[in-house]
PDB file of C-alpha atoms in Angstrom:
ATOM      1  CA  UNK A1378      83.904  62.075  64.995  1.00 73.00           C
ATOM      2  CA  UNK A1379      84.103  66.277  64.586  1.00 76.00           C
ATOM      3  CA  UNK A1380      84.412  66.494  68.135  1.00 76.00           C
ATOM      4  CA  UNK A1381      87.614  64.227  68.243  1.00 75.00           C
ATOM      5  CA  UNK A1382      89.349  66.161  65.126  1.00 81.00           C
ATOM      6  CA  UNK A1383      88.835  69.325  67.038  1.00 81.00           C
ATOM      7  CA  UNK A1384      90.391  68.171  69.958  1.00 79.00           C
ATOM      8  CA  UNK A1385      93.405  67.053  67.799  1.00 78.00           C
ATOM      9  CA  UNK A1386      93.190  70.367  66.225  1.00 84.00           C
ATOM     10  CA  UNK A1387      93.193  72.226  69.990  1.00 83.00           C
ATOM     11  CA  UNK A1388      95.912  70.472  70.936  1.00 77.00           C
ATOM     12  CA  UNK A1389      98.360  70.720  68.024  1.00 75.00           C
ATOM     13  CA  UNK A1390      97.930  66.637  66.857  1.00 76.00           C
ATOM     14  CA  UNK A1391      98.410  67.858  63.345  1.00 78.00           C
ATOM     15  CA  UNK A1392     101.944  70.083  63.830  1.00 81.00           C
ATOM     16  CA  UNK A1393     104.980  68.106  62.510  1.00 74.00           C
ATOM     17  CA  UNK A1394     108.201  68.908  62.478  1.00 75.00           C
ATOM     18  CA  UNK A1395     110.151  70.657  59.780  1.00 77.00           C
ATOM     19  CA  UNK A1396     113.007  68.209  59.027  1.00 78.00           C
ATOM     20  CA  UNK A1397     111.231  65.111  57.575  1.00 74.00           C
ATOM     21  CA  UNK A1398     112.140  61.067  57.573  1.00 76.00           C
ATOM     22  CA  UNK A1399     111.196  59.396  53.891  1.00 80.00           C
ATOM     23  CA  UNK A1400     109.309  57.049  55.346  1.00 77.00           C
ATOM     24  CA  UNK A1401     107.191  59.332  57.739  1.00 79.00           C
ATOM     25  CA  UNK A1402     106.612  61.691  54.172  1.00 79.00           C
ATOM     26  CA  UNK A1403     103.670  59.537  52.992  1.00 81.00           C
ATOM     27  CA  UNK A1404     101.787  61.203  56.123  1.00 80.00           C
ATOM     28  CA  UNK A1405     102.619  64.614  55.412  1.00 82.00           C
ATOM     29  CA  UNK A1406      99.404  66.526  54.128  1.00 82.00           C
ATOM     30  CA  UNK A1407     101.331  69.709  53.102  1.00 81.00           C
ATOM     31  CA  UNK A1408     104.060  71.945  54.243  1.00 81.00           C
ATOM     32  CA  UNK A1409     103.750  75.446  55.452  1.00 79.00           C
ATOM     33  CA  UNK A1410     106.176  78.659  54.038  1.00 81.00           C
ATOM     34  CA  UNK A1411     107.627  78.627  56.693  1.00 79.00           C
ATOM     35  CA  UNK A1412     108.712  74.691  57.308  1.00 79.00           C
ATOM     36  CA  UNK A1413     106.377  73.166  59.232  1.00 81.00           C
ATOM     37  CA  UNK A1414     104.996  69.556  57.894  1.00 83.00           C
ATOM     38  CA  UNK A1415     101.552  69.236  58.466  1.00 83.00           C
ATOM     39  CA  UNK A1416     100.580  66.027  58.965  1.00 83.00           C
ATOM     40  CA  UNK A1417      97.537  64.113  57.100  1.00 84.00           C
ATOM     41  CA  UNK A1418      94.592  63.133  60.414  1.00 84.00           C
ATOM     42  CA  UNK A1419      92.673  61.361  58.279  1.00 86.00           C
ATOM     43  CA  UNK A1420      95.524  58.942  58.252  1.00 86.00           C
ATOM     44  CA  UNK A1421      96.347  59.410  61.720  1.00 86.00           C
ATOM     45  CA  UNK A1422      93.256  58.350  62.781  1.00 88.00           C
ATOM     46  CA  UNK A1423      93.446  55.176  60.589  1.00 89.00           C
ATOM     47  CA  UNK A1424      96.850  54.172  62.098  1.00 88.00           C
ATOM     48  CA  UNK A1425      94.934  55.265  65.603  1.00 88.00           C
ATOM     49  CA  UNK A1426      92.264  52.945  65.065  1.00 89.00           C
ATOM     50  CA  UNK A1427      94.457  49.496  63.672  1.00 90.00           C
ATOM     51  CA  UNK A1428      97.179  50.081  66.639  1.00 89.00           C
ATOM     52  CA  UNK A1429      94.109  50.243  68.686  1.00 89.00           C
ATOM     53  CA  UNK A1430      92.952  46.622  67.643  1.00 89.00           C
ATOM     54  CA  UNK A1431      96.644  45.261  67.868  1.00 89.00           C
ATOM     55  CA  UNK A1432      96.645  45.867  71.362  1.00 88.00           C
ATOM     56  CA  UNK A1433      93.250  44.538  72.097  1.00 88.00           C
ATOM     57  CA  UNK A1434      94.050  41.447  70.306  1.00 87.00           C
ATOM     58  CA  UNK A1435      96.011  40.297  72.790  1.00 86.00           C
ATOM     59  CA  UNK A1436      94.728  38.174  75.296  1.00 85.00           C
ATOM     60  CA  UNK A1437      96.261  39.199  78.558  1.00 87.00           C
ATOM     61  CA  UNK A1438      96.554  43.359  79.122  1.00 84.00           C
ATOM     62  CA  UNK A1439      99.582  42.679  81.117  1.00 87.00           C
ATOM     63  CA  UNK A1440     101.788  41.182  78.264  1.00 87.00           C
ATOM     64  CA  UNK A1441     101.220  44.834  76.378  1.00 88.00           C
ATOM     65  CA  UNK A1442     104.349  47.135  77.581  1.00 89.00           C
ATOM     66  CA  UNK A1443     104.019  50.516  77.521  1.00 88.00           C
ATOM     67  CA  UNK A1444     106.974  52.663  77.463  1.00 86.00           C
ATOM     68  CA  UNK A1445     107.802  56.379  77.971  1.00 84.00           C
ATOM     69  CA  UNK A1446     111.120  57.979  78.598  1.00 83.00           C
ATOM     70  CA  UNK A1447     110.035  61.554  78.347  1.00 80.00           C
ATOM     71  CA  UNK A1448     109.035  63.180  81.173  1.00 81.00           C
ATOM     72  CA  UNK A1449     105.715  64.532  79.946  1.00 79.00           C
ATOM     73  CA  UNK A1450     105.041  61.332  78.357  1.00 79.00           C
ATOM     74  CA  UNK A1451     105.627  59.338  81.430  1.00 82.00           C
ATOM     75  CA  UNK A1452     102.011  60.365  83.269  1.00 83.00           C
ATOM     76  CA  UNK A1453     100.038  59.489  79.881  1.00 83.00           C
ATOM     77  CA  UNK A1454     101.846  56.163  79.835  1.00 84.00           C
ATOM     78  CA  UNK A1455     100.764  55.265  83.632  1.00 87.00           C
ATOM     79  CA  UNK A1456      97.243  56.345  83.350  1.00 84.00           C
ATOM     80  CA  UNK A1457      97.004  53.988  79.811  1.00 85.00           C
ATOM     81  CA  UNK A1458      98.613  51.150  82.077  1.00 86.00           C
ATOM     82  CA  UNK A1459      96.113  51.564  84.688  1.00 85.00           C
ATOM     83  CA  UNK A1460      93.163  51.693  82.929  1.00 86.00           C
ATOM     84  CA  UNK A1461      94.227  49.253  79.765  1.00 84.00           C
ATOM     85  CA  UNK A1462      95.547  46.895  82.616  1.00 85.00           C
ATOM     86  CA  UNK A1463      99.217  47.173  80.855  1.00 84.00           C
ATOM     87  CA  UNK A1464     102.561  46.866  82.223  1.00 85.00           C
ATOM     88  CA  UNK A1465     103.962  50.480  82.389  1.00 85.00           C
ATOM     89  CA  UNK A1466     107.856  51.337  81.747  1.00 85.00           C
ATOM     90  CA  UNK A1467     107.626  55.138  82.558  1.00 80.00           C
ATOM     91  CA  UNK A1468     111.493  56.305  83.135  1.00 81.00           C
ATOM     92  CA  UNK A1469     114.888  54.822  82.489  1.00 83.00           C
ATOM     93  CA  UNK A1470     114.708  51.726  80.779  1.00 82.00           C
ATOM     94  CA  UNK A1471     116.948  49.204  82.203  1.00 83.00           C
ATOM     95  CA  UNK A1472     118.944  48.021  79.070  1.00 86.00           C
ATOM     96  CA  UNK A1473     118.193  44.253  79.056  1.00 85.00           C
ATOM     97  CA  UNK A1474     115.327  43.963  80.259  1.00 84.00           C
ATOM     98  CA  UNK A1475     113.886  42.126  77.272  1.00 85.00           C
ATOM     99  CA  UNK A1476     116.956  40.220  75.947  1.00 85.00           C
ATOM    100  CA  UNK A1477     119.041  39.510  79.308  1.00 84.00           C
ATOM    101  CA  UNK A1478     117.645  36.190  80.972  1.00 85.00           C
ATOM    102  CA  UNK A1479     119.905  36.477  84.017  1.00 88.00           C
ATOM    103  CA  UNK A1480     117.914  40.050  85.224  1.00 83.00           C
ATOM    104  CA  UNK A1481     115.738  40.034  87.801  1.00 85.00           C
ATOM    105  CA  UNK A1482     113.924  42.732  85.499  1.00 82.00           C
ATOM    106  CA  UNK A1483     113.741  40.185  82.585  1.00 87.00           C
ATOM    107  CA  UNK A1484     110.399  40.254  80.647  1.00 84.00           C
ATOM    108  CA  UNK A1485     108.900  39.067  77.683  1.00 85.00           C
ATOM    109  CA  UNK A1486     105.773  41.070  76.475  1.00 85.00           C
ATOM    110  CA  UNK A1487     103.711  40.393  73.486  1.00 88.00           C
ATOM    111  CA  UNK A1488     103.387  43.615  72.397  1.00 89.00           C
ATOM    112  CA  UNK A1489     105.536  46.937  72.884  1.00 89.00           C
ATOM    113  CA  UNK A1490     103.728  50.206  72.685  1.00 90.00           C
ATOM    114  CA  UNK A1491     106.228  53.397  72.648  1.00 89.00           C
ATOM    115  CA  UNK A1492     105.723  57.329  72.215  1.00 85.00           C
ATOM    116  CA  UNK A1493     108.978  58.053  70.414  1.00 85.00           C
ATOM    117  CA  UNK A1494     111.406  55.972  68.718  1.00 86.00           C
ATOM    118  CA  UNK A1495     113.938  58.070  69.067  1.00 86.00           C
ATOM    119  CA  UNK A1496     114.423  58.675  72.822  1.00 85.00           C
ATOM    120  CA  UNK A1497     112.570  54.593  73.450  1.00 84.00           C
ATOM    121  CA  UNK A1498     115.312  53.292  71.117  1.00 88.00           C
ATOM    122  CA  UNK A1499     116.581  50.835  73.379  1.00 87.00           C
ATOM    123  CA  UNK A1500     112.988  49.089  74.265  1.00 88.00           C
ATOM    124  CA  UNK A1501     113.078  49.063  70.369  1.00 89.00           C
ATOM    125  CA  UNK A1502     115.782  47.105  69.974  1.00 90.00           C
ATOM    126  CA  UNK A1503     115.762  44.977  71.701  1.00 88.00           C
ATOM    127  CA  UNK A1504     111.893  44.131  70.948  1.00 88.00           C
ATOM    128  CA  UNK A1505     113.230  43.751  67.705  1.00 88.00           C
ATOM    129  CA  UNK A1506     115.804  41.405  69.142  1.00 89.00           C
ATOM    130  CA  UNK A1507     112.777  38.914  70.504  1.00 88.00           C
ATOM    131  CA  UNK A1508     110.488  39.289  67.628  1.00 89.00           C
ATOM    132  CA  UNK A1509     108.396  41.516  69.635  1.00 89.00           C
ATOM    133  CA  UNK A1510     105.366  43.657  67.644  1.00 91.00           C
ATOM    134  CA  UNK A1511     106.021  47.735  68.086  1.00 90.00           C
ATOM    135  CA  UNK A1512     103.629  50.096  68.013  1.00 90.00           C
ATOM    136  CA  UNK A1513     104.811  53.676  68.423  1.00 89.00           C
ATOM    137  CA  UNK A1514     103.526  57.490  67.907  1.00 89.00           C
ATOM    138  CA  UNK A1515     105.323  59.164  65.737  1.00 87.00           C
ATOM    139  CA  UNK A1516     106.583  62.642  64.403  1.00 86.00           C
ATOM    140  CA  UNK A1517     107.397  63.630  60.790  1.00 85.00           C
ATOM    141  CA  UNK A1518     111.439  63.151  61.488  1.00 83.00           C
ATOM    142  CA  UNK A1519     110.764  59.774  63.932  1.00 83.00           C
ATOM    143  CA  UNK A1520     113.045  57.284  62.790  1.00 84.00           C
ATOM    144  CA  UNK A1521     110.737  53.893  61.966  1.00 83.00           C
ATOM    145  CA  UNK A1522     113.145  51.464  62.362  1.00 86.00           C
ATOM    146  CA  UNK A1523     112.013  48.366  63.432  1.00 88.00           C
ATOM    147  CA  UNK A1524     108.384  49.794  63.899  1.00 88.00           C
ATOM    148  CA  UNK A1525     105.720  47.783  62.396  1.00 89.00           C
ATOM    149  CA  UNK A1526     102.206  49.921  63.423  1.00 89.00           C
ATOM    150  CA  UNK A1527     103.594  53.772  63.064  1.00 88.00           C
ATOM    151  CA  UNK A1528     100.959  56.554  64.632  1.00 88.00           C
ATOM    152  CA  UNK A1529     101.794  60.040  63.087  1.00 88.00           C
ATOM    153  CA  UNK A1530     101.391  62.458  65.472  1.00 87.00           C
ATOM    154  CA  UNK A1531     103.334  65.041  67.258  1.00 86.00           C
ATOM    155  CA  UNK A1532     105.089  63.274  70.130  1.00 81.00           C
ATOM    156  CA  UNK A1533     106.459  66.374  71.226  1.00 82.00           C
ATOM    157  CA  UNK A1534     103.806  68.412  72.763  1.00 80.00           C
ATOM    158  CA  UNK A1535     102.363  67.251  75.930  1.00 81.00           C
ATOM    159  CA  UNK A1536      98.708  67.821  75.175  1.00 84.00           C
ATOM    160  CA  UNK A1537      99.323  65.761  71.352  1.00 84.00           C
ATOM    161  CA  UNK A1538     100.802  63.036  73.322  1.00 85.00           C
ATOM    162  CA  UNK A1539      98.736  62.904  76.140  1.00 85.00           C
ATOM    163  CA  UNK A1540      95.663  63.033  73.843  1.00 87.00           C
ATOM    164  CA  UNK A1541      96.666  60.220  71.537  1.00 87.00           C
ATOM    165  CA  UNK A1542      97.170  58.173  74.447  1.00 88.00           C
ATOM    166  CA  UNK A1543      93.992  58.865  75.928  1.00 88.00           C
ATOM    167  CA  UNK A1544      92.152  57.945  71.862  1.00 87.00           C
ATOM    168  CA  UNK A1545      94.196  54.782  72.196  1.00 88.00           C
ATOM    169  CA  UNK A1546      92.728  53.328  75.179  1.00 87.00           C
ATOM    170  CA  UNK A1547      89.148  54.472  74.524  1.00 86.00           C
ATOM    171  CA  UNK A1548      89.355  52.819  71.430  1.00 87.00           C
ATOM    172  CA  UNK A1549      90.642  49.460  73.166  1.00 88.00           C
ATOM    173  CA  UNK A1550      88.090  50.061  75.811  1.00 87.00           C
ATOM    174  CA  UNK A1551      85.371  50.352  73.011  1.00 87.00           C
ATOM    175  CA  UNK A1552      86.722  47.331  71.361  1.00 87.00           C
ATOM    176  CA  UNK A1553      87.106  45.157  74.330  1.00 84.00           C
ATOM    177  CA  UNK A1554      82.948  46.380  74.942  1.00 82.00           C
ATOM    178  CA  UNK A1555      83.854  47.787  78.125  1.00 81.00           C
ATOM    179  CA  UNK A1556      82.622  50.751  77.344  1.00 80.00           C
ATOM    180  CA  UNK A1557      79.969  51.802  75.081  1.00 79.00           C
ATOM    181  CA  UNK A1558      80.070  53.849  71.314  1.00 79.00           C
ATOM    182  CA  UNK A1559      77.211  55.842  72.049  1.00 77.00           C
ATOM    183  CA  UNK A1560      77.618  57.234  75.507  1.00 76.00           C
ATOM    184  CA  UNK A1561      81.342  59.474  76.185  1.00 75.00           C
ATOM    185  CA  UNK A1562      84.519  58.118  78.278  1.00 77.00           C
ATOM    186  CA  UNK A1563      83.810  59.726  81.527  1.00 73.00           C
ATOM    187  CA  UNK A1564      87.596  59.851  81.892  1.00 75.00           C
ATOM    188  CA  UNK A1565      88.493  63.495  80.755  1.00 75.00           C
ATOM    189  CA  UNK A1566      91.874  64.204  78.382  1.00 68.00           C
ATOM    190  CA  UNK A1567      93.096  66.136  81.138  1.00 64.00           C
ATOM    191  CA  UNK A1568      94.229  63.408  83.395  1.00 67.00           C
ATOM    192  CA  UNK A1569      96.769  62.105  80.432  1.00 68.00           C
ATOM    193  CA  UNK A1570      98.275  65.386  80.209  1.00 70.00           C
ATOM    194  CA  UNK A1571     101.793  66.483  81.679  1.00 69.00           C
ATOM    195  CA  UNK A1572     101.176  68.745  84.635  1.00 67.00           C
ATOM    196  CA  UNK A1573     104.780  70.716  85.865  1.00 68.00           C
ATOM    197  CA  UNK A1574     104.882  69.653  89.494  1.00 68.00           C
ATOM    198  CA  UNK A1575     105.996  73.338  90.021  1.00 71.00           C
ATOM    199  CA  UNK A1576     102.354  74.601  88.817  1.00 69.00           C
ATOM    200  CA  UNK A1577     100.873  71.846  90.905  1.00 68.00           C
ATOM    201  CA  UNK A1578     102.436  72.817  93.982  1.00 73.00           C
ATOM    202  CA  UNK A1579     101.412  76.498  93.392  1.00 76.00           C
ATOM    203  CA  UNK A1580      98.016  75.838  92.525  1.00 76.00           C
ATOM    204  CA  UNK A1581      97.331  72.831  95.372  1.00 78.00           C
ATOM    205  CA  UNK A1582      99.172  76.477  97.454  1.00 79.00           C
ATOM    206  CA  UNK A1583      96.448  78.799  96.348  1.00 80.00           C
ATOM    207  CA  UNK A1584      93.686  76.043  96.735  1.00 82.00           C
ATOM    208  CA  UNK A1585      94.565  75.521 100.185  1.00 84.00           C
ATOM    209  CA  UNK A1586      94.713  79.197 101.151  1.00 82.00           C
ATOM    210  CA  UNK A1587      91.479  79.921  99.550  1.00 83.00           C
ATOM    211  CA  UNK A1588      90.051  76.707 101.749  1.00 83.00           C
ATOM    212  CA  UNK A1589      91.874  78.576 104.424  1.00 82.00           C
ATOM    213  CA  UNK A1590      90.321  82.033 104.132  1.00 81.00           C
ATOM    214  CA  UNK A1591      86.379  80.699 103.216  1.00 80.00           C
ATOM    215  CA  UNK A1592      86.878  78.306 107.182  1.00 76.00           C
ATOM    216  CA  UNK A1593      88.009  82.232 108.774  1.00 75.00           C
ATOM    217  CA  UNK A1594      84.660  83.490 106.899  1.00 65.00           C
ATOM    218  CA  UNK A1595      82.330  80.842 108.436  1.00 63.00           C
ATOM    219  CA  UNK A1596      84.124  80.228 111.808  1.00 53.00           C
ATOM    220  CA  UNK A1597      81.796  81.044 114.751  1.00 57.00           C
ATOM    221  CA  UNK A1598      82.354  83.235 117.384  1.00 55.00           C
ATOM    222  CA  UNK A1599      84.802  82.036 120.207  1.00 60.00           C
ATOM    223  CA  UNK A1600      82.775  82.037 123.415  1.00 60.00           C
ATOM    224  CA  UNK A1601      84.182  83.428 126.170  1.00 60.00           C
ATOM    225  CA  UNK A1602      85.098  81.179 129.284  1.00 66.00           C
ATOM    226  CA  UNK A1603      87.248  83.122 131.616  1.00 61.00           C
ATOM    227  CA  UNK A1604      85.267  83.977 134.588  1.00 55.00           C
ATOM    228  CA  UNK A1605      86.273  85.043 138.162  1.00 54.00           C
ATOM    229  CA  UNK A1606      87.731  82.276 140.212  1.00 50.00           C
ATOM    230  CA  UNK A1607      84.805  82.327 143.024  1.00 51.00           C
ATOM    231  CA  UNK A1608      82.500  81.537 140.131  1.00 54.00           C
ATOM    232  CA  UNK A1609      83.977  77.884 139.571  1.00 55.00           C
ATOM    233  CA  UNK A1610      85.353  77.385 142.954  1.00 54.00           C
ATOM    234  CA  UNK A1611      82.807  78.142 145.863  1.00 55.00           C
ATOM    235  CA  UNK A1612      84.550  78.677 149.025  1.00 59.00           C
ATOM    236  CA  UNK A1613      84.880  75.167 151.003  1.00 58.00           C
ATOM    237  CA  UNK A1614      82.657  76.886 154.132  1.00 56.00           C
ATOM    238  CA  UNK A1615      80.064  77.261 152.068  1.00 54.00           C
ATOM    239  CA  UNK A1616      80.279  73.987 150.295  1.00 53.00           C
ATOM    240  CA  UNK A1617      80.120  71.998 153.364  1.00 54.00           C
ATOM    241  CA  UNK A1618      77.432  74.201 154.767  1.00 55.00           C
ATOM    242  CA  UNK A1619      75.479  72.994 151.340  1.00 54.00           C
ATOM    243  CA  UNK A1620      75.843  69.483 151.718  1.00 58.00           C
ATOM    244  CA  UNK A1621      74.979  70.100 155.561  1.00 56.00           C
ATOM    245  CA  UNK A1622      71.664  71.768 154.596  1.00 52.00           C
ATOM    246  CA  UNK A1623      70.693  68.400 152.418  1.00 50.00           C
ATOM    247  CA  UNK A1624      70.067  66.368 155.762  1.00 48.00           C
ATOM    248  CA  UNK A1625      67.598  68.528 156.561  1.00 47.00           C
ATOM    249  CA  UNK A1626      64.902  67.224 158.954  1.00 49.00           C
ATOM    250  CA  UNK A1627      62.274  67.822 156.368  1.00 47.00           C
ATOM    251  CA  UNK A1628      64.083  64.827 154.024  1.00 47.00           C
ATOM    252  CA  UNK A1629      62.435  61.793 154.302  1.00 48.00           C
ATOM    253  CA  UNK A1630      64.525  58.871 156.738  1.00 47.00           C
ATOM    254  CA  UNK A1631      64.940  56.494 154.338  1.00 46.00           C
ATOM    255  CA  UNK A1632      67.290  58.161 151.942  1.00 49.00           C
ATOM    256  CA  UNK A1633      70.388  56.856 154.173  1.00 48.00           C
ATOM    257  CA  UNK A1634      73.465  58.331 155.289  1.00 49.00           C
ATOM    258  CA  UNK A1635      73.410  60.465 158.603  1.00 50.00           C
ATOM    259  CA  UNK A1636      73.836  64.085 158.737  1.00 50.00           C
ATOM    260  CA  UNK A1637      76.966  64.222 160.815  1.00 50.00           C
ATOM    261  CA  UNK A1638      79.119  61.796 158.323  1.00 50.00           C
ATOM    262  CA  UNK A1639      78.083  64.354 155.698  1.00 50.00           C
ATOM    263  CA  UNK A1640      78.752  67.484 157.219  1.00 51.00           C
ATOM    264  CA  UNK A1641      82.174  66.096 159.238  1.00 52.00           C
ATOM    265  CA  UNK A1642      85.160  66.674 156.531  1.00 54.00           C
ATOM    266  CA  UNK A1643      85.193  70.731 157.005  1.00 54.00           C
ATOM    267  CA  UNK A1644      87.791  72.298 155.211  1.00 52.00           C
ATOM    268  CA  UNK A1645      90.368  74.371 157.690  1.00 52.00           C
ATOM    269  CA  UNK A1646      89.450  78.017 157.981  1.00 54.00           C
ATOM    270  CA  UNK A1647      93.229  79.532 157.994  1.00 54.00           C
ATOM    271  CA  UNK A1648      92.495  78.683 153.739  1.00 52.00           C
ATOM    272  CA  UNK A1649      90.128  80.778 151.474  1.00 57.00           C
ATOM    273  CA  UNK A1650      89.774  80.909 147.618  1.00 58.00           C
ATOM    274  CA  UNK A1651      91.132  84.418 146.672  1.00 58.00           C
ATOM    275  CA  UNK A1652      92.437  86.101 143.428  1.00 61.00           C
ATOM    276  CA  UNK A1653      95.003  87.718 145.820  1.00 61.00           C
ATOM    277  CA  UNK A1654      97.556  85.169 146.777  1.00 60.00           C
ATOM    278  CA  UNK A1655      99.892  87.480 148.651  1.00 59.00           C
ATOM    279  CA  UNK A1656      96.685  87.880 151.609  1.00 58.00           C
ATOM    280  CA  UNK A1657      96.203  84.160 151.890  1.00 57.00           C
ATOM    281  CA  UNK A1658      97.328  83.347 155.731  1.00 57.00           C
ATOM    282  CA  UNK A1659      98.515  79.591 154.860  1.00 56.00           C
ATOM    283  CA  UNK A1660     101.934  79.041 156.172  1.00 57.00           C
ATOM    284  CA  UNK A1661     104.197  78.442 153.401  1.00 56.00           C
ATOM    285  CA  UNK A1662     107.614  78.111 155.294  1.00 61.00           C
ATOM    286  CA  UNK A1663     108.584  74.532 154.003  1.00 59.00           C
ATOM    287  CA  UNK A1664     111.448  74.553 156.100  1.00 60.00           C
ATOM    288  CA  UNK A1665     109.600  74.982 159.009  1.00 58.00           C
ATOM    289  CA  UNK A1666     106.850  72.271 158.269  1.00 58.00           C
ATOM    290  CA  UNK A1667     109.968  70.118 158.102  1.00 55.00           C
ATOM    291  CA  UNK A1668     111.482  71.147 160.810  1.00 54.00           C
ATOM    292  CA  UNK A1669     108.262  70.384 162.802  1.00 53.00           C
ATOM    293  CA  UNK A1670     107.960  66.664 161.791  1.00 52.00           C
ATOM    294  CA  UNK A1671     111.710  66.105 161.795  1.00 51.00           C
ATOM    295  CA  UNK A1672     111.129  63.575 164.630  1.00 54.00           C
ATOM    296  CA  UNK A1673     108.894  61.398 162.707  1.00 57.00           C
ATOM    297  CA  UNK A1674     110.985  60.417 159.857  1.00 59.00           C
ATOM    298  CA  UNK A1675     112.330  56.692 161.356  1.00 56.00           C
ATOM    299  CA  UNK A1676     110.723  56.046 164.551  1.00 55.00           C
ATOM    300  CA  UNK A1677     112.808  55.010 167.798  1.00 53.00           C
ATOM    301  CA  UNK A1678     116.362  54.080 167.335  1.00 55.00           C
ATOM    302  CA  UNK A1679     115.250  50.757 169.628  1.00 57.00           C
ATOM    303  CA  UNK A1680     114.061  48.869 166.396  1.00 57.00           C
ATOM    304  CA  UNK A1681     116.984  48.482 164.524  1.00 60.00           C
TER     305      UNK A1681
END
């Protein structure tokens, strides 16, 4: 539709390279003054479309590989994998890995997707080793080698290569009739496109500091809780004298307990709750107190 072409236009789809491969030069729509190959979408989105139906020919998702070696490539490849239900490769390809029995990281896929030839050459290879199908995106000076479906795109922007994996697994999606032709993917471009985990840091940074700042805005008042000390802690007098006054004759008999057990436990009057801790009369001498009870420590020397 107009609306994909002009997301290919936004995010330079149609931009080759200047050196060209004679294979890649039956996609080249013309070539600027200064170089640059432009590169034919009307035949991109052809190649789009029959790649698109090579991968949802085959029967299980998990016998298409997807591969990516670049680093902005590698986040486009995962979020195909996850949502095609392929295997991913996104990294270092362990050399072997389709030829090489004896590996634990032996596979054999049906079908080998790849977004550059040149820096995937060794998942190439070695597909081509097995007989395995390759489909691949590629640039104006991609080598095609062994490539039997060849996408022409540039591969070497991050938004290109992001978006032509995100039109590739739409159109499997649309062809497999999970999803429907008349209503939009509600899975934006943007989450196939290479995001510099520098930038990310700095804007989760400034995300969480603006979080920060709007929870300081709203925050209520702080009440205040530090009172006086004979505002929590009545004085033990008085207390008792409280709990004395609730045995007053004028209570009825049958709510129990007598007065006197009530009003018995008195707390000694040498002690009284006050800020100023240097007038309380409590002797503190530990030494004393010690020496006071020294005699009660083992009992009579008769009992051993």
């Amino acid at each position: 539709t107009e609306d994909d072409i002009t997301k290919m236009l936004a995010a330079t789809t149609h931009i080759g390279s200047e050196n060209s491969e004679v294979t890649m030069e039956q996609y080249v729509y013309k070539k600027r003054n200064e170089g640059t190959n432009i590169i034919n979408l009307k035949k991109t989105w052809e190649k789009l479309m029959l790649a698109a139906r090579a991968v949802a020919a085959v029967e299980n998702p998990a016998d298409v590989f997807v591969v990516a070696s670049r680093t902005y490539a590698q986040r486009a490849c995962l979020k195909f994998a996850r949502y095609i239900g392929a295997t991913p490769i996104a990294g270092r390809f362990t050399p072997g890995a389709f030829t090489n029995q004896i590996q634990a990281a032996f596979r054999e896929p049906r079908l080998l997707v790849v977004s550059d030839p040149r820096t995937d050459h060794q998942p190439v290879t070695e597909a081509s080793y097995a007989n395995i199908p390759i489909v691949s995106f590629c640039n104006i000076d991609s080598p095609t080698k062994f490539v039997d479906i060849a996408v022409p795109c540039n591969n070497k922007s991050p938004h290109s290569i992001g978006l032509m994996w995100w039109f590739l697994a739409r159109e499997v999606l649309r062809l497999r009739g999970m999803i429907s032709r008349d209503t939009q993917w509600d899975v934006m471009p943007d989450l196939f496109f290479y995001r510099d985990p520098e930038e990310a840091d700095k804007e989760e940074r400034e995300r969480s500091e603006a979080a920060a700042e709007a929870k300081i805005d709203i925050a209520p008042a702080k009440e205040e809780w530090g009172g006086e000390a004979e505002e929590w802690a009545p004085e033990p007098a008085a207390a008792a004298a409280a709990m004395g006054g609730a045995g007053a004759p004028g209570a009825p008999a049958a709510m129990g307990a007598p007065v006197p057990a009530v009003a018995a436990p008195a707390a000694p009057a040498s002690f009284q709750v006050n800020d100023d801790w240097a007038s309380q009369t409590e002797n503190t001498d530990w030494a004393a107190q010690s020496g006071a009870g020294g005699d009660q420590w083992g009992g009579s020397a008769n009992q051993w």
